[in-house]
PDB file of C-alpha atoms in Angstrom:
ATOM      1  CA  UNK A 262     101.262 103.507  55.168  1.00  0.00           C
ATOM      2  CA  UNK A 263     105.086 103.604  54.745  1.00  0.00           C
ATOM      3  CA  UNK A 264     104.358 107.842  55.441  1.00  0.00           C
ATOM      4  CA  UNK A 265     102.606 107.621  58.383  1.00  0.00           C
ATOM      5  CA  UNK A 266     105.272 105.292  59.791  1.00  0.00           C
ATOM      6  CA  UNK A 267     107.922 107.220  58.984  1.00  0.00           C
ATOM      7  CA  UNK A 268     106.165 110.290  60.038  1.00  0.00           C
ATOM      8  CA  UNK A 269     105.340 108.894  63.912  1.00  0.00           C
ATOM      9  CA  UNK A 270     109.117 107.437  64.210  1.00  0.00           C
ATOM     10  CA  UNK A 271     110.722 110.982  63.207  1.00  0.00           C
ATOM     11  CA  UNK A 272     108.186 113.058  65.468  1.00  0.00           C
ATOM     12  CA  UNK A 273     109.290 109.907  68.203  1.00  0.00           C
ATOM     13  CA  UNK A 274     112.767 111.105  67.603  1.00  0.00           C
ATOM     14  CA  UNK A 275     113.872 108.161  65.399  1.00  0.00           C
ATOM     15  CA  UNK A 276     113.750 109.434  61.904  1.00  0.00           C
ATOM     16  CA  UNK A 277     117.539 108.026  61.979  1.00  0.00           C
ATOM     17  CA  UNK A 278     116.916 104.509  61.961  1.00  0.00           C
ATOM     18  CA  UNK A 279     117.557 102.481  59.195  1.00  0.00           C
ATOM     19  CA  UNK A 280     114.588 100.088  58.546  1.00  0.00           C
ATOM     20  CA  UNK A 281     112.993  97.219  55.616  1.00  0.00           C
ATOM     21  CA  UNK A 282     110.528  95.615  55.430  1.00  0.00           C
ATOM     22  CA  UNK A 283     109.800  91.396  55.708  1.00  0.00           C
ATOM     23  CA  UNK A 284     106.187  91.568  56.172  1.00  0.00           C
ATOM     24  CA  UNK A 285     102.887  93.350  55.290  1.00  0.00           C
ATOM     25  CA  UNK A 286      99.556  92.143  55.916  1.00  0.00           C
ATOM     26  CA  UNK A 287      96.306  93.943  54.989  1.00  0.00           C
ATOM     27  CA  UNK A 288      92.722  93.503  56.141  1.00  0.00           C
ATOM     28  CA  UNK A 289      90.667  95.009  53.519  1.00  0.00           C
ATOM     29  CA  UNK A 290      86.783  95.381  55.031  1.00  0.00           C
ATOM     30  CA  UNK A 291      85.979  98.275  52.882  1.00  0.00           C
ATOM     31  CA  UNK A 292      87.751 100.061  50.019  1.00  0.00           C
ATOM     32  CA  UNK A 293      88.281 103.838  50.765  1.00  0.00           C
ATOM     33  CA  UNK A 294      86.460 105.636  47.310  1.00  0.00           C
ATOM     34  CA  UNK A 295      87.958 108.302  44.987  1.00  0.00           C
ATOM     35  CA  UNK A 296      88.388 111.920  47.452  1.00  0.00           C
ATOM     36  CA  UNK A 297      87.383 110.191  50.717  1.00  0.00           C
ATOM     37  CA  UNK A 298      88.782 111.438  53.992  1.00  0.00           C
ATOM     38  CA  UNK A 299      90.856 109.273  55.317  1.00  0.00           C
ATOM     39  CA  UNK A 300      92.139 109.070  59.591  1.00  0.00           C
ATOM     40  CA  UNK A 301      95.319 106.741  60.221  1.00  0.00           C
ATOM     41  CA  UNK A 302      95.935 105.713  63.168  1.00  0.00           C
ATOM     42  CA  UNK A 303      98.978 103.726  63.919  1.00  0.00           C
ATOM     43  CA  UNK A 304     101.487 102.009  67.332  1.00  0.00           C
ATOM     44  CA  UNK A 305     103.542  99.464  67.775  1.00  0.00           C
ATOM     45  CA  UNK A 306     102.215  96.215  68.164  1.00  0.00           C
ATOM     46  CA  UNK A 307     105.043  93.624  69.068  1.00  0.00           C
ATOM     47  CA  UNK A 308     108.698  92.732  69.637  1.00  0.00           C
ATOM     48  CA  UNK A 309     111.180  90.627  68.445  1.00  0.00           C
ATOM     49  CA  UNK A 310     115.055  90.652  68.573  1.00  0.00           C
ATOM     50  CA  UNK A 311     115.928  92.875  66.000  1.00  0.00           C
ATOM     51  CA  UNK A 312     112.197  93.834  64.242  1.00  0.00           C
ATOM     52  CA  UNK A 313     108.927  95.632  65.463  1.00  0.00           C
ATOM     53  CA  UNK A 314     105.420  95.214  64.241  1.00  0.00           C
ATOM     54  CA  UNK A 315     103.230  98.326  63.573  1.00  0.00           C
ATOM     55  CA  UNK A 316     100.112  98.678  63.216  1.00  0.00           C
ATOM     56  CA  UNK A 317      97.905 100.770  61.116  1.00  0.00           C
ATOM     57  CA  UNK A 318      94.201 101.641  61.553  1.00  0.00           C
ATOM     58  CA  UNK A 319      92.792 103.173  58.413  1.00  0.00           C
ATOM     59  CA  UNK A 320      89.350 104.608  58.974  1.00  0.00           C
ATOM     60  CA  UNK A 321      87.325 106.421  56.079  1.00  0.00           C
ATOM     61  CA  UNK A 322      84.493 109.307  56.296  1.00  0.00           C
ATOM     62  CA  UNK A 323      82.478 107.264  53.695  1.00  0.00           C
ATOM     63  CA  UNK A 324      82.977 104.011  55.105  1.00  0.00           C
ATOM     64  CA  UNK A 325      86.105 103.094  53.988  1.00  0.00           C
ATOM     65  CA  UNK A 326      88.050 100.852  56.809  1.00  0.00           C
ATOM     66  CA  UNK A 327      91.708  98.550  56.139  1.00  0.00           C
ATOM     67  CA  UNK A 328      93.490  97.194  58.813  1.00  0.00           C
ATOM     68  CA  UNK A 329      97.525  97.087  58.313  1.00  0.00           C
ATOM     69  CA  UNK A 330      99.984  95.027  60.088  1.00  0.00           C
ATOM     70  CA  UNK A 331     103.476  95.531  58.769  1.00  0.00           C
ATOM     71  CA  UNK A 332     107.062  93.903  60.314  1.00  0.00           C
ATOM     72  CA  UNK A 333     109.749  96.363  60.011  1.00  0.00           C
ATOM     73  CA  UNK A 334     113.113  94.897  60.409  1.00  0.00           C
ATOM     74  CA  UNK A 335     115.662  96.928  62.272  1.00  0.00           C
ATOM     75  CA  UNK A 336     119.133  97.507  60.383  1.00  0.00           C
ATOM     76  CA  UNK A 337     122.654  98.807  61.461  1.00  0.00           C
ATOM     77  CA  UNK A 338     123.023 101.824  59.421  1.00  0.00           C
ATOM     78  CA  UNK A 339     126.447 101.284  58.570  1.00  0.00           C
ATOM     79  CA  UNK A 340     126.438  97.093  58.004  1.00  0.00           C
ATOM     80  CA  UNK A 341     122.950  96.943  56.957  1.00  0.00           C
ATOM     81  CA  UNK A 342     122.677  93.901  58.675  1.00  0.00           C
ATOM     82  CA  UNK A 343     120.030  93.251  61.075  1.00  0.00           C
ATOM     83  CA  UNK A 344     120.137  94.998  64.535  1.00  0.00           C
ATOM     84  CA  UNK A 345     118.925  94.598  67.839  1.00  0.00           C
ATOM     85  CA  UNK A 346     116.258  97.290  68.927  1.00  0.00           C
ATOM     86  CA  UNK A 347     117.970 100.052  71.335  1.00  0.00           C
ATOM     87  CA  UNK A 348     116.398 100.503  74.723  1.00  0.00           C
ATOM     88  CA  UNK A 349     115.603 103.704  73.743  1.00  0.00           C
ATOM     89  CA  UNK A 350     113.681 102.774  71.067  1.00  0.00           C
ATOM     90  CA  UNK A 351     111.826 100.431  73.813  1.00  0.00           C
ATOM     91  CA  UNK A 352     111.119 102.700  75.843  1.00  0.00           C
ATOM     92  CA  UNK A 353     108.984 104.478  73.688  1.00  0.00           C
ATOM     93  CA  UNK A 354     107.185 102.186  72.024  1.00  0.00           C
ATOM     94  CA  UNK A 355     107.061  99.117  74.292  1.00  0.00           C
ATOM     95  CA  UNK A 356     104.271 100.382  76.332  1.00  0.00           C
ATOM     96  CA  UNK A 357     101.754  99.838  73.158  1.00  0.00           C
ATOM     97  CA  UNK A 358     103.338  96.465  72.712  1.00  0.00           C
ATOM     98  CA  UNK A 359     102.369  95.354  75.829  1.00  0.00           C
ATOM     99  CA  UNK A 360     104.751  92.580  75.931  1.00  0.00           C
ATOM    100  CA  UNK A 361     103.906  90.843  72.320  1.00  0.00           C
ATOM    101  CA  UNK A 362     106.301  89.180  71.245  1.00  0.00           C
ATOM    102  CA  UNK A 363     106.215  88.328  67.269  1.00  0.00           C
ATOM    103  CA  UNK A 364     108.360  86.113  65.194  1.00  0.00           C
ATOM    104  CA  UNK A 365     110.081  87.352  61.591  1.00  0.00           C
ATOM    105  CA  UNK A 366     109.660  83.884  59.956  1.00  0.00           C
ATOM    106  CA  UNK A 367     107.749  83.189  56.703  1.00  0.00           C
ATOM    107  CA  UNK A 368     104.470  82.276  57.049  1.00  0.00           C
ATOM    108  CA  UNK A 369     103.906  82.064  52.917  1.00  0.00           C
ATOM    109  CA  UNK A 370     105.294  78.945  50.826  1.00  0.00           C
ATOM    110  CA  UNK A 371     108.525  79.577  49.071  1.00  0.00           C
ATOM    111  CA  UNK A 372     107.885  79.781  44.686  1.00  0.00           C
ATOM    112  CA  UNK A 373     107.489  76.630  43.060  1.00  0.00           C
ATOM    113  CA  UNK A 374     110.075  75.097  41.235  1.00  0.00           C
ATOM    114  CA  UNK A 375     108.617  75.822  38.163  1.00  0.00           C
ATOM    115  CA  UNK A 376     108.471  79.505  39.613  1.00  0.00           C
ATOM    116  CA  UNK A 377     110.698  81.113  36.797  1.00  0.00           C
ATOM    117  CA  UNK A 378     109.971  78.759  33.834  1.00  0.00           C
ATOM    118  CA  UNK A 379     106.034  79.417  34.373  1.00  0.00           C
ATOM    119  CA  UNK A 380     106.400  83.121  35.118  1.00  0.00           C
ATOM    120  CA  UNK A 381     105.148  85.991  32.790  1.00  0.00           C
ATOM    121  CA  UNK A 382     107.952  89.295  32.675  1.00  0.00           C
ATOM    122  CA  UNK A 383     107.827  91.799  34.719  1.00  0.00           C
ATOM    123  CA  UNK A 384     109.347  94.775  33.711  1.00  0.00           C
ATOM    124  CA  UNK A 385     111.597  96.828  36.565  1.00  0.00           C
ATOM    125  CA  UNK A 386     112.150 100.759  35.941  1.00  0.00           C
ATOM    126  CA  UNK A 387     114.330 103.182  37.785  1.00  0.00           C
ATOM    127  CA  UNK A 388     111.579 104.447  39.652  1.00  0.00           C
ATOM    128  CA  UNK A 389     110.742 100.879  41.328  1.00  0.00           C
ATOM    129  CA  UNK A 390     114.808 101.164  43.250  1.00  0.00           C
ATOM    130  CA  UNK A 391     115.078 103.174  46.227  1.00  0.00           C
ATOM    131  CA  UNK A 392     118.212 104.213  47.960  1.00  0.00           C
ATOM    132  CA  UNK A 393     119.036 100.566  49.133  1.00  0.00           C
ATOM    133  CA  UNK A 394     119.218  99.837  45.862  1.00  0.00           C
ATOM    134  CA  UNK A 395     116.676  97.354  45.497  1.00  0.00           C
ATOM    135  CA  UNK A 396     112.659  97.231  44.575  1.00  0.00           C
ATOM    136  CA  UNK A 397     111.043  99.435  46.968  1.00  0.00           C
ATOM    137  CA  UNK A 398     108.069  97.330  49.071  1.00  0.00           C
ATOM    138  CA  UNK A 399     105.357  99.410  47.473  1.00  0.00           C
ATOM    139  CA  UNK A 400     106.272  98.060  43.982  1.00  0.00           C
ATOM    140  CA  UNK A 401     105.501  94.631  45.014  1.00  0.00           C
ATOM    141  CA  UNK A 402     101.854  96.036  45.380  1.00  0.00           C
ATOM    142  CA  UNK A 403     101.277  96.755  42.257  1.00  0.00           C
ATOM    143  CA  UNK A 404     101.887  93.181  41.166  1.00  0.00           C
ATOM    144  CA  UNK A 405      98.942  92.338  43.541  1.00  0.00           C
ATOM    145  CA  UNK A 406      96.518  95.104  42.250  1.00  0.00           C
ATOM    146  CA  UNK A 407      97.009  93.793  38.532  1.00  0.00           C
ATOM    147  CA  UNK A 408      95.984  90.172  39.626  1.00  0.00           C
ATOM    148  CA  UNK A 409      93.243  91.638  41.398  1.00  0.00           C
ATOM    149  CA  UNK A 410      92.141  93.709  38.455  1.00  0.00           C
ATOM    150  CA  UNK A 411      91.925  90.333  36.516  1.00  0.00           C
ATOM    151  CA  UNK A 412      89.294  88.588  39.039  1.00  0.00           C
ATOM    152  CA  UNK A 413      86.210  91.107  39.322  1.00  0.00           C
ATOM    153  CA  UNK A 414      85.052  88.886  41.739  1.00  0.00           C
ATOM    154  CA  UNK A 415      87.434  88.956  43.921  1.00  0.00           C
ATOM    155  CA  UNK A 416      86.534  92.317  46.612  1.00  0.00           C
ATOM    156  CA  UNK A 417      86.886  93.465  50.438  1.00  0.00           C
ATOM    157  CA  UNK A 418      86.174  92.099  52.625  1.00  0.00           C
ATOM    158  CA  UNK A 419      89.789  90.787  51.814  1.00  0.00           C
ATOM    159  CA  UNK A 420      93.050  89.740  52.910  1.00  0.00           C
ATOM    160  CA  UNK A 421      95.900  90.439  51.187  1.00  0.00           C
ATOM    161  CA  UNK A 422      99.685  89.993  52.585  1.00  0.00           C
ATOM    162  CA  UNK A 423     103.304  90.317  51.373  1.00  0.00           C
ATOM    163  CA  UNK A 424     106.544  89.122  52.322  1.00  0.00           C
ATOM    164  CA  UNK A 425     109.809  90.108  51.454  1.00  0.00           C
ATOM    165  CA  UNK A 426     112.676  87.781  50.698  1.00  0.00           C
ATOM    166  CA  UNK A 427     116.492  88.517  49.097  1.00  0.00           C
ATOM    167  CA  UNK A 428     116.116  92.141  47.234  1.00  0.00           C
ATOM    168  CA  UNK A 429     115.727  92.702  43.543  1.00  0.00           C
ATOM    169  CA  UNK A 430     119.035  94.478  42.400  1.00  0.00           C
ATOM    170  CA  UNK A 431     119.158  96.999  39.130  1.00  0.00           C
ATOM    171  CA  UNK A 432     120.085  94.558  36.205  1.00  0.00           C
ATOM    172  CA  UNK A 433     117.869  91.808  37.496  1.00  0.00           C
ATOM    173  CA  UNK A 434     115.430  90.532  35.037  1.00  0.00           C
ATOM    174  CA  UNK A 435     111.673  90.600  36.885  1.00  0.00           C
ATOM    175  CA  UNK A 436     108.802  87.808  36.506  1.00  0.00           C
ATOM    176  CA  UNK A 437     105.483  87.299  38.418  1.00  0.00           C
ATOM    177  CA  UNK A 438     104.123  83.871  38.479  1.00  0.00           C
ATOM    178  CA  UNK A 439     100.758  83.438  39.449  1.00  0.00           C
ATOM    179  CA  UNK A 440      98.579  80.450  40.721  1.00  0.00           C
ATOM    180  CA  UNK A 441      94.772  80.233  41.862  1.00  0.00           C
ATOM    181  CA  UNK A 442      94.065  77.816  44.680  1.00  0.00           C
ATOM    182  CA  UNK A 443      90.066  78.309  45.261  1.00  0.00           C
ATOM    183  CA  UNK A 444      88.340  81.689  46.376  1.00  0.00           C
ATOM    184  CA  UNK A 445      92.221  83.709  46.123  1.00  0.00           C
ATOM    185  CA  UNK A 446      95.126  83.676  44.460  1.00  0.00           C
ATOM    186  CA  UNK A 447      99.129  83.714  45.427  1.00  0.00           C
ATOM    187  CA  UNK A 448     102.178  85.159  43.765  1.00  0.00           C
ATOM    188  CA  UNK A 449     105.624  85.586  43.499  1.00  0.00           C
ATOM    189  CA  UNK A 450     107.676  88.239  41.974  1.00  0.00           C
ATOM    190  CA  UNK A 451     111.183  87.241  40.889  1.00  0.00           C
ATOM    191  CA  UNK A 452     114.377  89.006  39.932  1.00  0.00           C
ATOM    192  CA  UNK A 453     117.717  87.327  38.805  1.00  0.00           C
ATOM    193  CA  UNK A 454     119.137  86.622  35.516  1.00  0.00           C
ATOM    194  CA  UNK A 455     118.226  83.327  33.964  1.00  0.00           C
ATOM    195  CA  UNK A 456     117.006  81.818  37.417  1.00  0.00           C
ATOM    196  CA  UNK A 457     114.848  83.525  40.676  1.00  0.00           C
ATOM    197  CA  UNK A 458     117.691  85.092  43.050  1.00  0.00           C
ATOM    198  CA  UNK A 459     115.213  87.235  44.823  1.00  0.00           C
ATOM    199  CA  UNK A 460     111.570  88.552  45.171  1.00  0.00           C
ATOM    200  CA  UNK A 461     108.352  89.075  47.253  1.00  0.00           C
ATOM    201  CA  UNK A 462     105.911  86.421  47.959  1.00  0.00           C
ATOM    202  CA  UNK A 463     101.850  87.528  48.041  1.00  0.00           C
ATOM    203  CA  UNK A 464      98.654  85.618  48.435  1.00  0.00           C
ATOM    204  CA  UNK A 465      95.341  87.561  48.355  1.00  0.00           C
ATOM    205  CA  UNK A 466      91.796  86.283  48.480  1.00  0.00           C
ATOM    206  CA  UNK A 467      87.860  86.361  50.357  1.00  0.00           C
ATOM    207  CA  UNK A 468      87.267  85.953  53.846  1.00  0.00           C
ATOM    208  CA  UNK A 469      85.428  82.965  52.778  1.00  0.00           C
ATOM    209  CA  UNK A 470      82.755  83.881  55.971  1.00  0.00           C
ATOM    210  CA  UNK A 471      83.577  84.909  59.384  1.00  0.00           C
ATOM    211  CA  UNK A 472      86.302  87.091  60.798  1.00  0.00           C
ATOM    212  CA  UNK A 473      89.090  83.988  62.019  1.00  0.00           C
ATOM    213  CA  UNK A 474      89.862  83.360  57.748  1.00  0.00           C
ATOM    214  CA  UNK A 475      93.475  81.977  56.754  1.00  0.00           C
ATOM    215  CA  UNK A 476      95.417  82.905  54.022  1.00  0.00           C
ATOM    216  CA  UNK A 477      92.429  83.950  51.036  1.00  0.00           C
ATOM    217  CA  UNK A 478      89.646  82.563  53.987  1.00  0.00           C
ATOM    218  CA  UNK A 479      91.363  79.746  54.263  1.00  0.00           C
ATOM    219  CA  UNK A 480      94.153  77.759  55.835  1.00  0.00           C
ATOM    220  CA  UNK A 481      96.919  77.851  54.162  1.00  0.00           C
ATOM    221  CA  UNK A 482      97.198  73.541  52.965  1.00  0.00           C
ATOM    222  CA  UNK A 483     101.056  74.529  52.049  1.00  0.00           C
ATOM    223  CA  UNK A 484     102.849  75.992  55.243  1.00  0.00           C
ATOM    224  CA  UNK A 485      99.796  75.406  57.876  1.00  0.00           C
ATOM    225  CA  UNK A 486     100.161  78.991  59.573  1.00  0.00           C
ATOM    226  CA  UNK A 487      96.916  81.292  59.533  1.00  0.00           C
ATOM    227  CA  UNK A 488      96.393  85.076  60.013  1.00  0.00           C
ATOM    228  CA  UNK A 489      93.667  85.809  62.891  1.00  0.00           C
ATOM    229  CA  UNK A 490      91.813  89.010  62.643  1.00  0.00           C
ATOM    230  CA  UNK A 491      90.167  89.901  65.968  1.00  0.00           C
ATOM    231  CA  UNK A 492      88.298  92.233  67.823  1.00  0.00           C
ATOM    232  CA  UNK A 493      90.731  94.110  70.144  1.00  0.00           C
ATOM    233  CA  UNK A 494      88.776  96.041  73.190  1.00  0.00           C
ATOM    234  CA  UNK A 495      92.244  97.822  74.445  1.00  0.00           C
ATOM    235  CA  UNK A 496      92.373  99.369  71.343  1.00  0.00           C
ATOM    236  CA  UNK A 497      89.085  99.944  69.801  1.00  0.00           C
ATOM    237  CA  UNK A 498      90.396  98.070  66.442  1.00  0.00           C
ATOM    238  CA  UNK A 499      91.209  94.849  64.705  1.00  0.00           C
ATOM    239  CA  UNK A 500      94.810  93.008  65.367  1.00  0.00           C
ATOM    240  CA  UNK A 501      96.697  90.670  63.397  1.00  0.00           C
ATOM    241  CA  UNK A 502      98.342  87.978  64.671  1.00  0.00           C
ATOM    242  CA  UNK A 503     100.720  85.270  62.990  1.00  0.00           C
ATOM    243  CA  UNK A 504      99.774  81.570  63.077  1.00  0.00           C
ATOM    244  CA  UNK A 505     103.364  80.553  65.190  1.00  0.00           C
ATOM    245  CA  UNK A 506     104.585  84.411  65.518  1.00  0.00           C
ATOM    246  CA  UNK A 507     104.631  84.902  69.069  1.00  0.00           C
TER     247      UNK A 507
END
């Protein structure tokens, strides 16, 4: 996902920008197999001040389909603070926006206070930094795939979605805590030394039946915000839109 972004930004003629990311969101109705062709299709999707939405339509020859909405947060190069988006930038991708607006709040409950205490380790390498200097996204991903790995029961059609708090610096000690409210599961993964400074937040879970599911196919009872799948006739695909985000 993260190449085929970066890939349609630099052949946009933004391969400069400096970009992380707060939010990913999956839609998983059918896990691509083992050699399976694989089309991506991916635009822009929203707006806010200083982040874009983009959207990515993954469609396999065998069947395999995921839906990806991910909120990339725009960055001065030089500050690394957050940016406004440059007209330019607009210009180009604004017409497949079509005036969305979407918000860069959290829509997942903060750890619980027993977060840390409660919390298994989680081992960081130098492989899981990138050049920021903190745990890449993708890492966070594979704290999701091991809980899934632990609940057989637990397949597409799923939703699974990640947000990104305060970054996990080398010489941070890592822990995932876990919890299972009904057909899903959340998470957090935490970095700090004696106490949680930093981390990703995931929840993953069922549809629970029909395509307008919250959180794991449900609402979510902690933070009240949903994520609404829907059938989107101006562009062929699924679209993802944030309980309170526009």
């Amino acid at each position: 996902l993260q190449d085929v972004s970066d890939d349609d930004a630099r052949a946009a003629g933004f391969g400069e920008y400096t970009w992380v990311v707060r939010r990913t969101a999956l839609a998983v109705h059918s896990f691509p197999a083992y050699l399976e062709p694989l089309t991506l299709r991916t635009w822009c999707a929203g707006f806010g001040a200083a982040w874009a939405e983009r959207r990515i339509s993954v469609v396999g020859g065998a069947g395999g389909h995921v839906e990806a909405a991910t909120l990339w947060v725009h960055l001065d190069g030089r500050s690394l603070r957050p940016a406004r988006m440059p007209e330019a930038f607009l210009d180009v991708f604004g017409p497949s926006a079509a005036g969305r607006r979407v918000g860069s709040k959290a829509q997942l409950a903060p750890a619980p206070s027993d977060a840390w205490s409660s919390g298994v380790p989680w081992p960081l390498r130098f492989v899981d930094f990138d050049v920021l200097e903190h745990v890449n996204n993708a890492v966070y991903w594979a704290a999701i795939e091991q809980e899934l790995a632990q609940r057989r029961a637990l397949r597409a059609p799923l939703t699974a979605v990640i947000e990104h708090g305060a970054p996990i610096e080398p010489g941070h000690q890592g822990r995932w805590c876990g919890v299972a409210p009904g057909d899903g599961f959340d998470g957090w993964v935490g970095g700090g030394a004696g106490g949680a400074v930093g981390g990703g937040r995931g929840s993953a879970g069922g549809w629970g039946g029909g395509p307008r599911g919250g959180w794991a196919g449900r609402r979510n009872r902690r933070v009240g915000d949903r994520l609404l799948f829907q059938s989107d006739a101006a562009d062929g695909g699924a679209r993802v839109d944030y309980g309170g985000g526009r």
